[in-house]
Short mmCIF file of C-alpha atoms in Angstrom, two decimals:
data_model
loop_
_atom_site.label_atom_id
_atom_site.label_comp_id
_atom_site.label_asym_id
_atom_site.label_seq_id
_atom_site.Cartn_x
_atom_site.Cartn_y
_atom_site.Cartn_z
CA LEU W 134 -122.77 -118.21 103.92
CA LEU W 135 -119.84 -115.93 103.33
CA GLU W 136 -120.12 -113.14 105.89
CA ALA W 137 -118.30 -109.90 106.55
CA ALA W 138 -118.95 -108.26 109.87
CA ASN W 139 -118.53 -104.59 110.67
CA TYR W 140 -118.26 -104.19 114.43
CA THR W 141 -118.98 -100.94 116.19
CA THR W 142 -119.41 -99.96 119.83
CA LYS W 143 -123.19 -100.04 119.25
CA GLY W 144 -123.26 -103.67 118.15
CA CYS W 145 -122.74 -105.81 115.09
CA THR W 146 -124.01 -105.36 111.55
CA ILE W 147 -123.74 -108.42 109.29
CA PHE W 148 -123.50 -108.02 105.50
CA VAL W 149 -123.88 -110.96 103.10
CA VAL W 150 -121.21 -110.40 100.47
CA GLY W 151 -120.85 -113.83 98.86
CA GLN W 152 -123.02 -116.14 96.80
CA CYS W 153 -124.84 -119.24 97.90
CA SER W 154 -127.26 -121.80 96.46
CA PHE W 155 -130.26 -121.57 98.77
CA LEU W 156 -132.37 -124.67 99.34
CA GLN W 157 -135.32 -124.93 101.68
CA GLY W 158 -134.48 -126.74 104.91
CA GLU W 159 -130.72 -126.24 104.76
CA ASP W 160 -128.78 -125.75 107.99
CA TYR W 161 -127.45 -122.30 107.12
CA PHE W 162 -126.12 -121.70 110.60
CA ALA W 163 -123.87 -124.78 110.52
CA ALA W 164 -122.68 -123.98 106.98
CA MET W 165 -121.82 -120.37 107.80
CA GLU W 166 -118.26 -119.25 107.11
CA ALA W 167 -116.46 -115.96 107.67
CA THR W 168 -113.73 -114.26 105.69
CA VAL W 169 -111.81 -113.88 108.95
CA PRO W 170 -112.16 -117.20 110.85
CA SER W 171 -112.30 -115.52 114.25
CA ASP W 172 -115.35 -113.54 113.12
CA LYS W 173 -117.45 -116.70 112.89
CA CYS W 174 -117.75 -116.99 116.67
CA LEU W 175 -118.59 -113.30 116.99
CA ILE W 176 -121.28 -113.60 114.31
CA ALA W 177 -122.70 -116.72 115.96
CA ASP W 178 -122.86 -114.90 119.32
CA GLU W 179 -124.69 -111.98 117.70
CA ILE W 180 -127.21 -114.35 116.08
CA ALA W 181 -127.78 -115.98 119.47
CA LYS W 182 -128.52 -112.57 121.01
CA MET W 183 -130.87 -111.64 118.17
CA PHE W 184 -132.94 -114.83 118.16
CA GLY W 185 -132.68 -116.03 121.77
CA ALA W 186 -133.58 -119.58 122.80
CA GLY W 187 -133.42 -122.04 119.91
CA TYR W 188 -131.51 -119.45 117.89
CA GLN W 189 -130.05 -121.90 115.35
CA ALA W 190 -133.46 -123.17 114.23
CA LYS W 191 -134.93 -119.65 114.30
CA PHE W 192 -132.03 -118.32 112.22
CA ASN W 193 -132.43 -121.09 109.65
CA ARG W 194 -136.17 -120.44 109.48
CA ALA W 195 -135.60 -116.70 108.98
CA ILE W 196 -133.26 -117.44 106.06
CA ASP W 197 -135.81 -119.89 104.61
CA ASP W 198 -138.49 -117.18 104.80
CA ALA W 199 -136.22 -114.65 103.11
CA VAL W 200 -135.33 -117.13 100.36
CA VAL W 201 -139.04 -117.70 99.62
CA GLN W 202 -139.60 -113.96 99.15
CA VAL W 203 -136.52 -113.44 96.97
CA TYR W 204 -137.20 -116.58 94.94
CA GLY W 205 -140.75 -115.58 94.01
CA GLU W 206 -139.61 -112.19 92.73
CA SER W 207 -136.84 -113.86 90.73
CA LEU W 208 -139.25 -116.33 89.08
CA LEU W 209 -141.65 -113.52 88.18
CA TYR W 210 -138.85 -111.40 86.73
CA ASN W 211 -137.66 -114.33 84.59
CA GLY W 212 -141.12 -115.11 83.26
CA ARG W 213 -141.51 -118.40 85.14
CA PHE W 214 -145.07 -117.56 86.14
CA GLN W 215 -146.35 -121.11 86.71
CA GLU W 216 -143.58 -121.75 89.22
CA ALA W 217 -143.96 -118.34 90.85
CA VAL W 218 -147.57 -118.76 92.02
CA PRO W 219 -146.96 -121.55 94.59
CA VAL W 220 -143.85 -119.73 95.84
CA PHE W 221 -145.91 -116.60 96.47
CA GLU W 222 -148.50 -118.75 98.26
CA ARG W 223 -145.72 -119.90 100.58
CA GLU W 224 -144.63 -116.28 101.00
CA LEU W 225 -148.17 -115.40 102.02
CA ASP W 226 -148.06 -118.13 104.67
CA VAL W 227 -144.71 -116.80 105.91
CA LYS W 228 -146.04 -113.26 106.24
CA ARG W 229 -149.21 -114.34 108.04
CA ARG W 230 -147.26 -116.51 110.47
CA ARG W 231 -144.83 -113.69 111.07
CA GLY W 232 -147.64 -111.20 111.66
CA ASP W 233 -146.72 -108.85 108.81
CA ASP W 234 -149.00 -105.86 108.25
CA LYS W 235 -151.83 -105.85 105.72
CA GLY W 236 -149.88 -103.66 103.32
CA SER W 237 -147.13 -106.26 103.10
CA ILE W 238 -149.66 -109.05 102.59
CA ALA W 239 -151.34 -106.97 99.87
CA SER W 240 -148.03 -106.74 97.98
CA THR W 241 -147.83 -110.55 97.83
CA TYR W 242 -151.40 -110.81 96.56
CA ILE W 243 -150.44 -108.31 93.84
CA GLN W 244 -147.50 -110.47 92.77
CA MET W 245 -149.80 -113.51 92.68
CA GLY W 246 -152.18 -111.50 90.52
CA ARG W 247 -149.39 -110.55 88.13
CA ALA W 248 -148.23 -114.14 87.78
CA SER W 249 -151.78 -115.45 87.25
CA GLY W 250 -152.61 -112.68 84.79
CA SER W 251 -149.46 -113.41 82.79
CA LEU W 252 -150.66 -117.02 82.52
CA GLY W 253 -154.03 -115.82 81.20
CA ASN W 254 -155.84 -116.89 84.38
CA TYR W 255 -157.73 -113.63 84.60
CA ALA W 256 -160.47 -114.76 86.99
CA VAL W 257 -157.80 -115.93 89.46
CA ALA W 258 -155.76 -112.76 88.95
CA LEU W 259 -158.85 -110.65 89.59
CA ARG W 260 -159.50 -112.48 92.85
CA TYR W 261 -155.94 -111.87 94.03
CA TYR W 262 -156.10 -108.17 93.09
CA GLU W 263 -159.40 -107.76 94.92
CA GLU W 264 -157.82 -109.32 98.02
CA ALA W 265 -154.90 -106.90 97.64
CA LEU W 266 -157.29 -103.97 97.33
CA GLN W 267 -159.11 -104.92 100.54
CA HIS W 268 -155.85 -105.24 102.45
CA ASN W 269 -154.45 -101.96 101.06
CA VAL W 270 -157.63 -100.05 101.98
CA LEU W 271 -157.55 -101.48 105.50
CA HIS W 272 -153.86 -100.61 105.89
CA PHE W 273 -153.54 -97.28 104.07
CA GLY W 274 -157.09 -95.96 103.83
CA THR W 275 -158.94 -95.17 100.60
CA GLY W 276 -156.81 -92.24 99.43
CA HIS W 277 -153.40 -93.85 98.88
CA VAL W 278 -151.26 -94.51 95.80
CA SER W 279 -151.11 -98.24 96.60
CA VAL W 280 -154.90 -98.35 96.48
CA ALA W 281 -154.91 -96.49 93.15
CA SER W 282 -152.29 -98.85 91.70
CA THR W 283 -154.33 -101.90 92.72
CA GLN W 284 -157.51 -100.40 91.26
CA ASN W 285 -155.58 -99.87 88.03
CA ASN W 286 -154.48 -103.52 88.04
CA ILE W 287 -158.10 -104.62 88.47
CA ALA W 288 -159.16 -102.40 85.56
CA ILE W 289 -156.51 -103.96 83.31
CA VAL W 290 -157.75 -107.47 84.11
CA LEU W 291 -161.38 -106.47 83.53
CA LYS W 292 -160.38 -105.03 80.15
CA ARG W 293 -158.62 -108.26 79.21
CA GLN W 294 -161.75 -110.18 80.19
CA GLY W 295 -163.77 -108.01 77.82
CA LYS W 296 -165.68 -106.39 80.69
CA PHE W 297 -165.18 -102.92 79.26
CA ASP W 298 -167.88 -101.04 81.18
CA GLU W 299 -166.57 -102.41 84.49
CA ALA W 300 -163.01 -101.61 83.44
CA LEU W 301 -163.93 -97.98 82.72
CA LYS W 302 -165.57 -97.61 86.13
CA MET W 303 -162.48 -99.02 87.84
CA TYR W 304 -160.16 -96.74 85.85
CA GLU W 305 -162.28 -93.79 86.98
CA LYS W 306 -161.93 -94.92 90.60
CA ALA W 307 -158.15 -95.22 90.16
CA LEU W 308 -158.10 -91.74 88.66
CA LYS W 309 -159.90 -90.21 91.63
CA THR W 310 -157.73 -92.07 94.12
CA LYS W 311 -154.50 -90.88 92.44
CA ILE W 312 -155.62 -87.27 92.59
CA GLN W 313 -156.81 -87.68 96.18
CA ALA W 314 -153.50 -89.25 97.21
CA LEU W 315 -151.07 -86.85 95.52
CA GLY W 316 -153.07 -83.76 94.70
CA PRO W 317 -154.03 -82.47 91.24
CA ASN W 318 -150.71 -80.72 90.54
CA HIS W 319 -148.18 -83.34 91.64
CA VAL W 320 -145.92 -84.37 88.73
CA ALA W 321 -146.19 -88.10 89.42
CA ALA W 322 -149.94 -87.81 89.87
CA THR W 323 -150.53 -85.88 86.67
CA LEU W 324 -148.41 -88.24 84.54
CA SER W 325 -150.16 -91.21 86.12
CA VAL W 326 -153.49 -89.52 85.40
CA ALA W 327 -152.40 -89.12 81.77
CA ALA W 328 -151.63 -92.85 81.59
CA THR W 329 -155.07 -93.66 83.00
CA TYR W 330 -156.73 -91.34 80.47
CA LYS W 331 -154.97 -93.27 77.70
CA ASN W 332 -156.03 -96.63 79.16
CA MET W 333 -159.61 -95.39 79.28
CA GLY W 334 -159.22 -94.14 75.71
CA VAL W 335 -158.24 -97.63 74.57
CA VAL W 336 -161.40 -99.07 76.14
CA GLU W 337 -163.62 -96.39 74.61
CA MET W 338 -161.99 -96.99 71.22
CA THR W 339 -162.66 -100.72 71.56
CA LEU W 340 -166.32 -99.94 72.29
CA GLY W 341 -166.46 -97.74 69.20
CA ASN W 342 -166.89 -94.53 71.20
CA LEU W 343 -164.42 -92.57 69.09
CA GLU W 344 -165.39 -89.09 70.27
CA LYS W 345 -165.02 -90.09 73.92
CA ALA W 346 -161.72 -91.84 73.19
CA LEU W 347 -160.44 -88.72 71.40
CA GLU W 348 -161.43 -86.54 74.35
CA LEU W 349 -159.51 -88.78 76.74
CA TYR W 350 -156.40 -88.94 74.55
CA GLU W 351 -156.39 -85.17 74.14
CA LYS W 352 -156.54 -84.76 77.92
CA ALA W 353 -153.60 -87.13 78.24
CA LEU W 354 -151.64 -85.29 75.56
CA GLU W 355 -152.27 -81.92 77.20
CA ILE W 356 -150.82 -83.22 80.48
CA GLU W 357 -147.79 -84.83 78.80
CA LEU W 358 -146.91 -81.70 76.84
CA LYS W 359 -147.34 -79.51 79.90
CA ARG W 360 -145.22 -81.73 82.15
CA LEU W 361 -142.63 -83.10 79.72
CA GLY W 362 -142.45 -80.53 76.91
CA ASN W 363 -143.21 -80.60 73.19
CA GLY W 364 -140.57 -83.26 72.49
CA HIS W 365 -142.65 -85.89 74.26
CA GLY W 366 -146.05 -87.55 73.81
CA ALA W 367 -145.32 -88.99 70.34
CA ASN W 368 -147.34 -92.13 70.95
CA THR W 369 -150.28 -90.14 72.28
CA LYS W 370 -150.12 -87.76 69.31
CA TYR W 371 -150.21 -90.76 66.98
CA ASN W 372 -153.34 -92.12 68.65
CA VAL W 373 -155.02 -88.71 68.52
CA ALA W 374 -154.22 -88.50 64.79
CA LEU W 375 -155.50 -92.04 64.28
CA LEU W 376 -158.80 -91.19 65.96
CA TYR W 377 -159.22 -88.05 63.84
CA ARG W 378 -158.61 -90.18 60.76
CA ARG W 379 -161.11 -92.82 61.82
CA GLN W 380 -163.64 -90.03 62.25
CA GLY W 381 -162.92 -88.87 58.71
CA ASN W 382 -161.22 -85.67 59.86
CA ASN W 383 -157.97 -86.06 57.88
CA SER W 384 -157.08 -82.36 58.02
CA GLN W 385 -156.59 -82.58 61.79
#
């Protein structure tokens, strides 16, 4: 590890400024280097204070844990979903062993859900999202944006499974949670509400409920124009026009 240390009277802050190939089980402590050779002893002393007895093994384990978390995110970002799932399972073990809070554990379940959903394993993804929802509710309570986001993820999976009625109900729950969390007039909340209206509109359109779909899209468009101005909402306008056309109302 290439380290640069900034020493102050209040202690030592260590910044990683180099690059390294991380492998599980490496002895990072022994391999550590410093830009200024004399800093290596100072950094080692600081690590010893931070981790206490058995500090070398504890330090190496902490780096291993961090690598697992960073690696999973990297695999997901690069579309390597099959490889990402077992890495996130290891991350889950790390967080449980470390005693992380339920909100942190929920975030790992969400990543596992994303990876599984991207592989088309919707039943597995749904199970992970439901676990995430339980943990988020226990950690944040029912009226939180993290809960709303997870409900939205569940609705998306249900839609992909063809469970449209269940998906609509979950979208409605997400809608209520967003408004509860941020209030009806919050910019982020209203734009998120507009997105949910459009998602619900897609489901209603799929079910052939064109009037209901149109109503939802028009609600979404009203919010977008109000919040973003007349130069926005082109995609929503297109879908509204498409629905009018499918209803035989070409003049609209």
